[in-house]
Amino acid sequence: MTRNRSNPRRGRVLAAALAAATLALSAPHAFAQDKVKVGLMLPYTGTFAALGNAITNGFKLAVAEQGGKLGGREIEYFTVDDESDPAKAPENANKLIKRDKVDVIVGTVHSGVAMALAKAARDNNSLLIIPNAGADEITGPLCAPNIFRTSFSNSQPGYAMGKVAAERGHKTAVTLTWNYAAGSQSTGGFKEAFEKGGGKVVKELTLPFPNVEFQAFLTEIAALKPDAVYVFFAGGGAVKFVKDYDAAGLKKSIPLYGPGFLTDGTLEAQGDSAQGLLTTLHYADQLDNPKNNAFRAAYKAAYKVEPDVYAMQGYDSGQLLAAGLKAVGGDVGKRDALIKAMQTAKIDSPRGPFTLSKANNPVQDFYLRRVEGKENKAIGIAIKNYADPAIGCKM
Ligand code: BEZ
């Protein structure tokens, strides 16, 4: 019992350690010395690699515009290539959540991967910002206060295009897509609006993700002779499909429609084959608002390429996190206040200003766009202020 008292040197060391600990605990912003850890779980290889890179660039641009700090704190990035592979998603999510202990995850592009990521975020109460993947479930049964999306729900651009196709007088259509959530929800949205408008989807064709052997489908479409074709493809798959459709001679005879992913970030590679195509999306290249003009100029200056919808969504993910961290002075421990600030943020987006729905999904306009040269040019608004119905979302 008297051992410590009989050793004055040990006593002095203990007192010094205690004093240091007390000082550290009473420092007003002990957390401010650390960086906010941002985990980027995105595809950096495979058919969606360009999308993952554009999102990363857009996010980092938004952070750079805040002087490299959000809520007064520097950002440290942790990166995982999710390969757009749903089977690897739980392990990849755990690398960021359990190994790297990130404060927020930004991910991902592929709906199947995003659903696994959302489950991991729910289980671990991790803050998640989805910068693309449109899985309808995320704003439905998988919704949660800590899960945000800055993009769209899969059925929305499809629904907008179905409405436009019916208004353009088409009576029959064939749909074609990769057989996974994004594809079936996109073509499902198209079918719902097209048939509501008096049209009929006569055939629904699918192929496994990320296959690009389209020839047999093009032969079948030629034989079916529908009034219109609606497809969901993105990234490398979209480049190949648009070129193959043209090469098969179908572009001249059967109008091809799609959500904007069919021609976004792809025009350089698609060349003449994409000219004149009509798509629907929540963004168009030359939207004439000050934020879009500034965003496009800054992105081009930083990365020497034009931004696309994915870059814009990454940028807005950075803007959304910035709004949350600003409200809590960078203290991610003030979780309720951080989430509330994000939920009520009014984002000055290049797409036009938007707020979030009760399921944390943007309420936004969907533009009708036409490919002109190297641009997706807005030629009208297909649906205004379109909010996701959030069916099955309880929070
Ligand atoms: C998706 O899987 O949700 C998706 C992928 C690429 C573009 C749009 C949506």
Short mmCIF file of C-alpha atoms in Angstrom, two decimals, residues 3 9 41 45 73 75 118 147 177 181 231 236 265 281-282 284 310 316 323 333 338 342 385:
data_model
loop_
_atom_site.label_atom_id
_atom_site.label_comp_id
_atom_site.label_asym_id
_atom_site.label_seq_id
_atom_site.Cartn_x
_atom_site.Cartn_y
_atom_site.Cartn_z
CA ARG A 3 4.89 1.48 -2.34
CA ARG A 9 10.32 9.87 -8.76
CA MET A 41 -15.85 3.14 -51.93
CA THR A 45 -11.73 -0.73 -62.49
CA ARG A 73 -10.98 20.20 -40.32
CA ILE A 75 -9.82 15.65 -44.85
CA ALA A 118 -26.39 0.58 -47.13
CA ILE A 147 -27.99 7.35 -45.34
CA THR A 177 -30.86 -3.65 -70.07
CA ALA A 181 -31.54 -3.61 -59.91
CA VAL A 231 -32.22 0.91 -72.87
CA GLY A 236 -18.18 1.38 -71.10
CA GLY A 265 -19.35 10.97 -69.99
CA LEU A 281 -31.65 13.17 -66.55
CA HIS A 282 -31.36 15.55 -63.60
CA ALA A 284 -27.42 18.68 -68.67
CA TYR A 310 -21.08 11.70 -62.13
CA ASP A 316 -22.66 17.77 -54.53
CA ALA A 323 -23.05 21.75 -45.01
CA GLY A 333 -19.51 13.41 -32.63
CA LEU A 338 -24.81 16.89 -38.26
CA MET A 342 -27.58 17.63 -43.94
CA ASN A 385 -39.66 18.94 -58.80
#
